[in-house]
Amino acid sequence: MKLNWGTGIVIAFIGFISFILYFVVRMSTDNKANHDLVTEGYYKQELAYQKEIDAQEYAAALDAELTIEKIPDGLLIRFPENYNYNTISGTMFLYRPSNRHLDFSLPISLSNSHLLIPDNRLLDGRWDITINWTINGKDFLHKQKLIY
């Protein structure tokens, strides 16, 4: 049987399509590739996004910015000194983009103007920190991405 250029093109197309289908099937059935949404309530969070923008702008306008720094004991979060730390309440959410099983949330209860997250709670890598805090009925929000 003689092989001409038309037959060669058809064989090349069939080979290419088989190659692509192999990888599509392999990625679809692989348990390591999780194709779910990153957060469970993604659409509900999007609807509340304007409140987050307002809280961030309010914190910037009143000079109520937080500072986050890595120290040998862990992650130190400093709240503004010009506010009474006894009136600060809220929650802190640490989000790990690479593994949702490492995400955790902490309530904010201060005995001084800073909060320490112990080193053993955090693995090396990227973390997204969201701190929702309230002083005297005013809501503030601080978001930061960091490499620990």
GROMACS .gro file of N, CA and C in nm:
model
  444
    1MET      N    1   0.085  -0.118   0.000
    1MET     CA    2   0.000   0.000   0.000
    1MET      C    3   0.089   0.122   0.000
    2LYS      N    4   0.055   0.214  -0.087
    2LYS     CA    5   0.132   0.337  -0.101
    2LYS      C    6   0.068   0.447  -0.018
    3LEU      N    7   0.152   0.522   0.054
    3LEU     CA    8   0.105   0.628   0.143
    3LEU      C    9   0.122   0.762   0.073
    4ASN      N   10   0.012   0.834   0.048
    4ASN     CA   11   0.023   0.965  -0.016
    4ASN      C   12   0.006   1.076   0.088
    5TRP      N   13   0.017   1.201   0.045
    5TRP     CA   14   0.014   1.314   0.138
    5TRP      C   15  -0.122   1.331   0.204
    6GLY      N   16  -0.230   1.297   0.141
    6GLY     CA   17  -0.364   1.307   0.201
    6GLY      C   18  -0.381   1.209   0.316
    7THR      N   19  -0.334   1.088   0.297
    7THR     CA   20  -0.339   0.988   0.403
    7THR      C   21  -0.251   1.030   0.520
    8GLY      N   22  -0.136   1.089   0.493
    8GLY     CA   23  -0.045   1.137   0.598
    8GLY      C   24  -0.109   1.247   0.683
    9ILE      N   25  -0.183   1.336   0.619
    9ILE     CA   26  -0.250   1.445   0.692
    9ILE      C   27  -0.359   1.387   0.782
   10VAL      N   28  -0.436   1.292   0.731
   10VAL     CA   29  -0.542   1.229   0.811
   10VAL      C   30  -0.481   1.156   0.931
   11ILE      N   31  -0.373   1.085   0.911
   11ILE     CA   32  -0.307   1.014   1.021
   11ILE      C   33  -0.253   1.114   1.124
   12ALA      N   34  -0.198   1.226   1.078
   12ALA     CA   35  -0.147   1.329   1.170
   12ALA      C   36  -0.261   1.389   1.253
   13PHE      N   37  -0.377   1.416   1.189
   13PHE     CA   38  -0.492   1.469   1.262
   13PHE      C   39  -0.543   1.369   1.365
   14ILE      N   40  -0.554   1.244   1.328
   14ILE     CA   41  -0.601   1.141   1.420
   14ILE      C   42  -0.503   1.127   1.537
   15GLY      N   43  -0.375   1.131   1.509
   15GLY     CA   44  -0.275   1.124   1.616
   15GLY      C   45  -0.284   1.244   1.711
   16PHE      N   46  -0.301   1.363   1.656
   16PHE     CA   47  -0.312   1.484   1.739
   16PHE      C   48  -0.438   1.481   1.825
   17ILE      N   49  -0.550   1.442   1.765
   17ILE     CA   50  -0.676   1.435   1.840
   17ILE      C   51  -0.667   1.330   1.949
   18SER      N   52  -0.605   1.217   1.922
   18SER     CA   53  -0.588   1.113   2.024
   18SER      C   54  -0.501   1.163   2.139
   19PHE      N   55  -0.395   1.237   2.104
   19PHE     CA   56  -0.306   1.294   2.205
   19PHE      C   57  -0.381   1.390   2.297
   20ILE      N   58  -0.461   1.480   2.243
   20ILE     CA   59  -0.539   1.576   2.322
   20ILE      C   60  -0.644   1.504   2.406
   21LEU      N   61  -0.716   1.408   2.349
   21LEU     CA   62  -0.817   1.335   2.424
   21LEU      C   63  -0.757   1.256   2.540
   22TYR      N   64  -0.638   1.203   2.520
   22TYR     CA   65  -0.571   1.131   2.628
   22TYR      C   66  -0.550   1.222   2.749
   23PHE      N   67  -0.501   1.344   2.726
   23PHE     CA   68  -0.477   1.436   2.838
   23PHE      C   69  -0.606   1.490   2.899
   24VAL      N   70  -0.710   1.508   2.819
   24VAL     CA   71  -0.839   1.552   2.873
   24VAL      C   72  -0.897   1.445   2.965
   25VAL      N   73  -0.894   1.321   2.922
   25VAL     CA   74  -0.946   1.212   3.005
   25VAL      C   75  -0.861   1.196   3.130
   26ARG      N   76  -0.731   1.205   3.115
   26ARG     CA   77  -0.642   1.188   3.230
   26ARG      C   78  -0.665   1.297   3.335
   27MET      N   79  -0.679   1.422   3.294
   27MET     CA   80  -0.701   1.532   3.389
   27MET      C   81  -0.841   1.529   3.448
   28SER      N   82  -0.937   1.480   3.376
   28SER     CA   83  -1.075   1.473   3.427
   28SER      C   84  -1.091   1.366   3.534
   29THR      N   85  -1.017   1.258   3.523
   29THR     CA   86  -1.031   1.149   3.618
   29THR      C   87  -0.928   1.151   3.730
   30ASP      N   88  -0.832   1.241   3.724
   30ASP     CA   89  -0.727   1.249   3.826
   30ASP      C   90  -0.781   1.316   3.952
   31ASN      N   91  -0.766   1.251   4.067
   31ASN     CA   92  -0.814   1.306   4.193
   31ASN      C   93  -0.729   1.422   4.243
   32LYS      N   94  -0.608   1.433   4.196
   32LYS     CA   95  -0.521   1.543   4.239
   32LYS      C   96  -0.565   1.676   4.181
   33ALA      N   97  -0.629   1.674   4.067
   33ALA     CA   98  -0.676   1.796   4.002
   33ALA      C   99  -0.818   1.823   4.048
   34ASN      N  100  -0.834   1.912   4.145
   34ASN     CA  101  -0.965   1.944   4.199
   34ASN      C  102  -1.018   2.067   4.126
   35HIS      N  103  -1.130   2.053   4.058
   35HIS     CA  104  -1.183   2.161   3.975
   35HIS      C  105  -1.298   2.235   4.041
   36ASP      N  106  -1.317   2.217   4.172
   36ASP     CA  107  -1.425   2.286   4.241
   36ASP      C  108  -1.392   2.433   4.259
   37LEU      N  109  -1.495   2.511   4.294
   37LEU     CA  110  -1.471   2.650   4.329
   37LEU      C  111  -1.386   2.655   4.456
   38VAL      N  112  -1.309   2.760   4.470
   38VAL     CA  113  -1.216   2.769   4.582
   38VAL      C  114  -1.289   2.783   4.714
   39THR      N  115  -1.393   2.862   4.719
   39THR     CA  116  -1.471   2.877   4.841
   39THR      C  117  -1.612   2.823   4.816
   40GLU      N  118  -1.674   2.778   4.921
   40GLU     CA  119  -1.807   2.718   4.908
   40GLU      C  120  -1.913   2.821   4.869
   41GLY      N  121  -1.913   2.935   4.935
   41GLY     CA  122  -2.015   3.037   4.910
   41GLY      C  123  -1.963   3.147   4.820
   42TYR      N  124  -1.905   3.110   4.707
   42TYR     CA  125  -1.840   3.208   4.619
   42TYR      C  126  -1.936   3.317   4.573
   43TYR      N  127  -2.053   3.281   4.525
   43TYR     CA  128  -2.147   3.379   4.471
   43TYR      C  129  -2.206   3.465   4.582
   44LYS      N  130  -2.226   3.407   4.698
   44LYS     CA  131  -2.277   3.484   4.811
   44LYS      C  132  -2.172   3.586   4.856
   45GLN      N  133  -2.046   3.550   4.851
   45GLN     CA  134  -1.939   3.643   4.886
   45GLN      C  135  -1.930   3.758   4.787
   46GLU      N  136  -1.954   3.730   4.660
   46GLU     CA  137  -1.949   3.835   4.559
   46GLU      C  138  -2.058   3.940   4.581
   47LEU      N  139  -2.173   3.898   4.630
   47LEU     CA  140  -2.281   3.993   4.654
   47LEU      C  141  -2.250   4.086   4.771
   48ALA      N  142  -2.169   4.041   4.866
   48ALA     CA  143  -2.133   4.122   4.982
   48ALA      C  144  -2.005   4.200   4.960
   49TYR      N  145  -1.955   4.206   4.839
   49TYR     CA  146  -1.826   4.269   4.812
   49TYR      C  147  -1.829   4.420   4.835
   50GLN      N  148  -1.941   4.488   4.810
   50GLN     CA  149  -1.948   4.634   4.831
   50GLN      C  150  -1.928   4.669   4.978
   51LYS      N  151  -1.978   4.587   5.068
   51LYS     CA  152  -1.956   4.612   5.211
   51LYS      C  153  -1.808   4.604   5.245
   52GLU      N  154  -1.737   4.513   5.181
   52GLU     CA  155  -1.593   4.502   5.204
   52GLU      C  156  -1.520   4.626   5.155
   53ILE      N  157  -1.558   4.675   5.039
   53ILE     CA  158  -1.496   4.796   4.985
   53ILE      C  159  -1.519   4.914   5.078
   54ASP      N  160  -1.641   4.928   5.129
   54ASP     CA  161  -1.672   5.038   5.220
   54ASP      C  162  -1.591   5.028   5.349
   55ALA      N  163  -1.576   4.907   5.403
   55ALA     CA  164  -1.501   4.889   5.528
   55ALA      C  165  -1.352   4.919   5.507
   56GLN      N  166  -1.297   4.883   5.392
   56GLN     CA  167  -1.157   4.913   5.363
   56GLN      C  168  -1.136   5.063   5.348
   57GLU      N  169  -1.227   5.130   5.279
   57GLU     CA  170  -1.215   5.275   5.261
   57GLU      C  171  -1.232   5.348   5.394
   58TYR      N  172  -1.319   5.298   5.479
   58TYR     CA  173  -1.341   5.358   5.610
   58TYR      C  174  -1.215   5.347   5.696
   59ALA      N  175  -1.148   5.231   5.691
   59ALA     CA  176  -1.025   5.212   5.767
   59ALA      C  177  -0.915   5.305   5.717
   60ALA      N  178  -0.907   5.324   5.586
   60ALA     CA  179  -0.805   5.414   5.531
   60ALA      C  180  -0.835   5.559   5.565
   61ALA      N  181  -0.961   5.596   5.566
   61ALA     CA  182  -0.998   5.735   5.594
   61ALA      C  183  -0.972   5.773   5.739
   62LEU      N  184  -0.990   5.680   5.832
   62LEU     CA  185  -0.971   5.709   5.974
   62LEU      C  186  -0.832   5.671   6.024
   63ASP      N  187  -0.741   5.640   5.933
   63ASP     CA  188  -0.604   5.603   5.968
   63ASP      C  189  -0.605   5.486   6.067
   64ALA      N  190  -0.681   5.383   6.033
   64ALA     CA  191  -0.693   5.265   6.118
   64ALA      C  192  -0.632   5.144   6.048
   65GLU      N  193  -0.516   5.162   5.991
   65GLU     CA  194  -0.449   5.054   5.918
   65GLU      C  195  -0.376   4.961   6.014
   66LEU      N  196  -0.377   4.834   5.982
   66LEU     CA  197  -0.307   4.733   6.059
   66LEU      C  198  -0.170   4.709   5.997
   67THR      N  199  -0.075   4.663   6.078
   67THR     CA  200   0.054   4.621   6.026
   67THR      C  201   0.073   4.474   6.060
   68ILE      N  202   0.121   4.400   5.963
   68ILE     CA  203   0.143   4.257   5.981
   68ILE      C  204   0.290   4.230   5.950
   69GLU      N  205   0.358   4.165   6.044
   69GLU     CA  206   0.498   4.134   6.021
   69GLU      C  207   0.531   3.994   6.073
   70LYS      N  208   0.628   3.934   6.007
   70LYS     CA  209   0.673   3.800   6.046
   70LYS      C  210   0.786   3.815   6.148
   71ILE      N  211   0.770   3.750   6.262
   71ILE     CA  212   0.873   3.748   6.365
   71ILE      C  213   0.908   3.602   6.393
   72PRO      N  214   1.015   3.574   6.466
   72PRO     CA  215   1.050   3.433   6.491
   72PRO      C  216   0.942   3.351   6.562
   73ASP      N  217   0.859   3.415   6.644
   73ASP     CA  218   0.754   3.343   6.716
   73ASP      C  219   0.631   3.316   6.632
   74GLY      N  220   0.615   3.386   6.519
   74GLY     CA  221   0.498   3.368   6.436
   74GLY      C  222   0.467   3.493   6.357
   75LEU      N  223   0.340   3.522   6.343
   75LEU     CA  224   0.293   3.637   6.268
   75LEU      C  225   0.232   3.737   6.365
   76LEU      N  226   0.286   3.858   6.366
   76LEU     CA  227   0.243   3.961   6.460
   76LEU      C  228   0.155   4.062   6.388
   77ILE      N  229   0.035   4.082   6.440
   77ILE     CA  230  -0.060   4.177   6.383
   77ILE      C  231  -0.077   4.290   6.482
   78ARG      N  232  -0.040   4.410   6.440
   78ARG     CA  233  -0.049   4.527   6.527
   78ARG      C  234  -0.171   4.611   6.488
   79PHE      N  235  -0.256   4.634   6.586
   79PHE     CA  236  -0.372   4.720   6.566
   79PHE      C  237  -0.331   4.865   6.593
   80PRO      N  238  -0.406   4.960   6.543
   80PRO     CA  239  -0.370   5.101   6.563
   80PRO      C  240  -0.362   5.137   6.711
   81GLU      N  241  -0.260   5.211   6.748
   81GLU     CA  242  -0.238   5.250   6.887
   81GLU      C  243  -0.340   5.355   6.935
   82ASN      N  244  -0.396   5.431   6.842
   82ASN     CA  245  -0.486   5.539   6.881
   82ASN      C  246  -0.627   5.492   6.916
   83TYR      N  247  -0.652   5.361   6.915
   83TYR     CA  248  -0.781   5.306   6.955
   83TYR      C  249  -0.763   5.220   7.079
   84ASN      N  250  -0.866   5.215   7.162
   84ASN     CA  251  -0.862   5.133   7.281
   84ASN      C  252  -0.876   4.986   7.240
   85TYR      N  253  -0.775   4.906   7.271
   85TYR     CA  254  -0.775   4.767   7.227
   85TYR      C  255  -0.883   4.684   7.296
   86ASN      N  256  -0.936   4.728   7.410
   86ASN     CA  257  -1.043   4.655   7.478
   86ASN      C  258  -1.174   4.660   7.401
   87THR      N  259  -1.193   4.760   7.316
   87THR     CA  260  -1.317   4.774   7.241
   87THR      C  261  -1.309   4.708   7.103
   88ILE      N  262  -1.196   4.648   7.068
   88ILE     CA  263  -1.179   4.585   6.938
   88ILE      C  264  -1.229   4.440   6.944
   89SER      N  265  -1.314   4.404   6.849
   89SER     CA  266  -1.362   4.267   6.836
   89SER      C  267  -1.370   4.234   6.688
   90GLY      N  268  -1.383   4.107   6.658
   90GLY     CA  269  -1.395   4.068   6.518
   90GLY      C  270  -1.341   3.929   6.494
   91THR      N  271  -1.314   3.900   6.367
   91THR     CA  272  -1.261   3.770   6.328
   91THR      C  273  -1.148   3.788   6.227
   92MET      N  274  -1.062   3.689   6.226
   92MET     CA  275  -0.952   3.687   6.132
   92MET      C  276  -0.958   3.554   6.057
   93PHE      N  277  -0.948   3.562   5.924
   93PHE     CA  278  -0.954   3.442   5.841
   93PHE      C  279  -0.826   3.431   5.762
   94LEU      N  280  -0.757   3.319   5.776
   94LEU     CA  281  -0.635   3.293   5.702
   94LEU      C  282  -0.665   3.187   5.597
   95TYR      N  283  -0.643   3.223   5.474
   95TYR     CA  284  -0.682   3.143   5.359
   95TYR      C  285  -0.556   3.096   5.287
   96ARG      N  286  -0.547   2.967   5.264
   96ARG     CA  287  -0.434   2.909   5.192
   96ARG      C  288  -0.482   2.870   5.053
   97PRO      N  289  -0.442   2.943   4.946
   97PRO     CA  290  -0.493   2.913   4.812
   97PRO      C  291  -0.460   2.773   4.762
   98SER      N  292  -0.350   2.716   4.806
   98SER     CA  293  -0.309   2.586   4.754
   98SER      C  294  -0.378   2.468   4.822
   99ASN      N  295  -0.437   2.490   4.941
   99ASN     CA  296  -0.499   2.379   5.013
   99ASN      C  297  -0.604   2.434   5.108
  100ARG      N  298  -0.730   2.409   5.079
  100ARG     CA  299  -0.836   2.467   5.162
  100ARG      C  300  -0.846   2.401   5.298
  101HIS      N  301  -0.782   2.286   5.316
  101HIS     CA  302  -0.784   2.219   5.446
  101HIS      C  303  -0.695   2.289   5.548
  102LEU      N  304  -0.609   2.379   5.502
  102LEU     CA  305  -0.523   2.455   5.593
  102LEU      C  306  -0.585   2.588   5.635
  103ASP      N  307  -0.697   2.626   5.575
  103ASP     CA  308  -0.765   2.751   5.611
  103ASP      C  309  -0.813   2.744   5.755
  104PHE      N  310  -0.808   2.857   5.822
  104PHE     CA  311  -0.865   2.862   5.957
  104PHE      C  312  -0.907   3.004   5.990
  105SER      N  313  -0.994   3.012   6.089
  105SER     CA  314  -1.049   3.139   6.134
  105SER      C  315  -1.025   3.153   6.283
  106LEU      N  316  -0.994   3.275   6.326
  106LEU     CA  317  -0.969   3.302   6.468
  106LEU      C  318  -1.052   3.421   6.513
  107PRO      N  319  -1.109   3.415   6.633
  107PRO     CA  320  -1.174   3.535   6.686
  107PRO      C  321  -1.066   3.631   6.737
  108ILE      N  322  -1.098   3.759   6.732
  108ILE     CA  323  -1.004   3.859   6.781
  108ILE      C  324  -1.041   3.893   6.925
  109SER      N  325  -0.950   3.862   7.016
  109SER     CA  326  -0.965   3.902   7.156
  109SER      C  327  -0.827   3.951   7.200
  110LEU      N  328  -0.819   4.078   7.230
  110LEU     CA  329  -0.689   4.140   7.256
  110LEU      C  330  -0.669   4.168   7.405
  111SER      N  331  -0.547   4.146   7.450
  111SER     CA  332  -0.507   4.187   7.585
  111SER      C  333  -0.407   4.303   7.577
  112ASN      N  334  -0.361   4.332   7.457
  112ASN     CA  335  -0.280   4.450   7.429
  112ASN      C  336  -0.304   4.487   7.282
  113SER      N  337  -0.227   4.577   7.228
  113SER     CA  338  -0.258   4.630   7.096
  113SER      C  339  -0.209   4.542   6.981
  114HIS      N  340  -0.163   4.422   7.010
  114HIS     CA  341  -0.122   4.334   6.902
  114HIS      C  342  -0.171   4.191   6.926
  115LEU      N  343  -0.169   4.114   6.820
  115LEU     CA  344  -0.216   3.976   6.822
  115LEU      C  345  -0.109   3.890   6.756
  116LEU      N  346  -0.077   3.777   6.817
  116LEU     CA  347   0.027   3.688   6.765
  116LEU      C  348  -0.035   3.556   6.722
  117ILE      N  349  -0.008   3.517   6.597
  117ILE     CA  350  -0.046   3.386   6.548
  117ILE      C  351   0.078   3.299   6.557
  118PRO      N  352   0.074   3.191   6.635
  118PRO     CA  353   0.195   3.110   6.657
  118PRO      C  354   0.250   3.052   6.527
  119ASP      N  355   0.379   3.033   6.527
  119ASP     CA  356   0.450   2.983   6.409
  119ASP      C  357   0.404   2.842   6.370
  120ASN      N  358   0.363   2.761   6.467
  120ASN     CA  359   0.324   2.623   6.435
  120ASN      C  360   0.189   2.615   6.363
  121ARG      N  361   0.111   2.722   6.358
  121ARG     CA  362  -0.017   2.723   6.287
  121ARG      C  363  -0.002   2.752   6.138
  122LEU      N  364   0.114   2.808   6.099
  122LEU     CA  365   0.133   2.853   5.961
  122LEU      C  366   0.243   2.772   5.892
  123LEU      N  367   0.214   2.724   5.773
  123LEU     CA  368   0.314   2.659   5.692
  123LEU      C  369   0.376   2.762   5.598
  124ASP      N  370   0.495   2.733   5.551
  124ASP     CA  371   0.559   2.822   5.455
  124ASP      C  372   0.478   2.825   5.326
  125GLY      N  373   0.472   2.942   5.266
  125GLY     CA  374   0.399   2.958   5.141
  125GLY      C  375   0.310   3.080   5.146
  126ARG      N  376   0.221   3.090   5.050
  126ARG     CA  377   0.133   3.206   5.037
  126ARG      C  378   0.010   3.192   5.126
  127TRP      N  379  -0.025   3.301   5.192
  127TRP     CA  380  -0.146   3.311   5.274
  127TRP      C  381  -0.218   3.440   5.238
  128ASP      N  382  -0.349   3.434   5.233
  128ASP     CA  383  -0.433   3.554   5.220
  128ASP      C  384  -0.499   3.576   5.355
  129ILE      N  385  -0.479   3.694   5.412
  129ILE     CA  386  -0.532   3.725   5.545
  129ILE      C  387  -0.644   3.827   5.529
  130THR      N  388  -0.758   3.797   5.589
  130THR     CA  389  -0.872   3.889   5.593
  130THR      C  390  -0.908   3.912   5.739
  131ILE      N  391  -0.899   4.038   5.782
  131ILE     CA  392  -0.930   4.071   5.921
  131ILE      C  393  -1.050   4.165   5.920
  132ASN      N  394  -1.162   4.117   5.975
  132ASN     CA  395  -1.282   4.198   5.995
  132ASN      C  396  -1.284   4.239   6.142
  133TRP      N  397  -1.278   4.366   6.170
  133TRP     CA  398  -1.277   4.409   6.309
  133TRP      C  399  -1.369   4.529   6.327
  134THR      N  400  -1.418   4.541   6.449
  134THR     CA  401  -1.517   4.642   6.483
  134THR      C  402  -1.470   4.718   6.606
  135ILE      N  403  -1.486   4.851   6.600
  135ILE     CA  404  -1.462   4.937   6.716
  135ILE      C  405  -1.584   5.026   6.731
  136ASN      N  406  -1.650   5.016   6.846
  136ASN     CA  407  -1.767   5.100   6.876
  136ASN      C  408  -1.870   5.101   6.764
  137GLY      N  409  -1.900   4.985   6.708
  137GLY     CA  410  -2.001   4.975   6.604
  137GLY      C  411  -1.954   5.011   6.464
  138LYS      N  412  -1.829   5.050   6.448
  138LYS     CA  413  -1.774   5.083   6.316
  138LYS      C  414  -1.698   4.962   6.263
  139ASP      N  415  -1.730   4.921   6.140
  139ASP     CA  416  -1.667   4.805   6.080
  139ASP      C  417  -1.544   4.845   6.000
  140PHE      N  418  -1.438   4.768   6.015
  140PHE     CA  419  -1.314   4.788   5.943
  140PHE      C  420  -1.275   4.657   5.877
  141LEU      N  421  -1.198   4.666   5.771
  141LEU     CA  422  -1.153   4.547   5.700
  141LEU      C  423  -1.009   4.567   5.655
  142HIS      N  424  -0.930   4.463   5.674
  142HIS     CA  425  -0.791   4.463   5.626
  142HIS      C  426  -0.768   4.334   5.552
  143LYS      N  427  -0.721   4.345   5.427
  143LYS     CA  428  -0.687   4.228   5.347
  143LYS      C  429  -0.543   4.239   5.303
  144GLN      N  430  -0.472   4.127   5.310
  144GLN     CA  431  -0.332   4.129   5.270
  144GLN      C  432  -0.292   3.990   5.224
  145LYS      N  433  -0.210   3.986   5.122
  145LYS     CA  434  -0.151   3.861   5.075
  145LYS      C  435  -0.006   3.861   5.119
  146LEU      N  436   0.041   3.749   5.174
  146LEU     CA  437   0.181   3.745   5.215
  146LEU      C  438   0.238   3.607   5.193
  147ILE      N  439   0.369   3.606   5.182
  147ILE     CA  440   0.444   3.481   5.172
  147ILE      C  441   0.508   3.457   5.308
  148TYR      N  442   0.470   3.348   5.372
  148TYR     CA  443   0.521   3.319   5.505
  148TYR      C  444   0.643   3.229   5.494
   0.00000   0.00000   0.00000
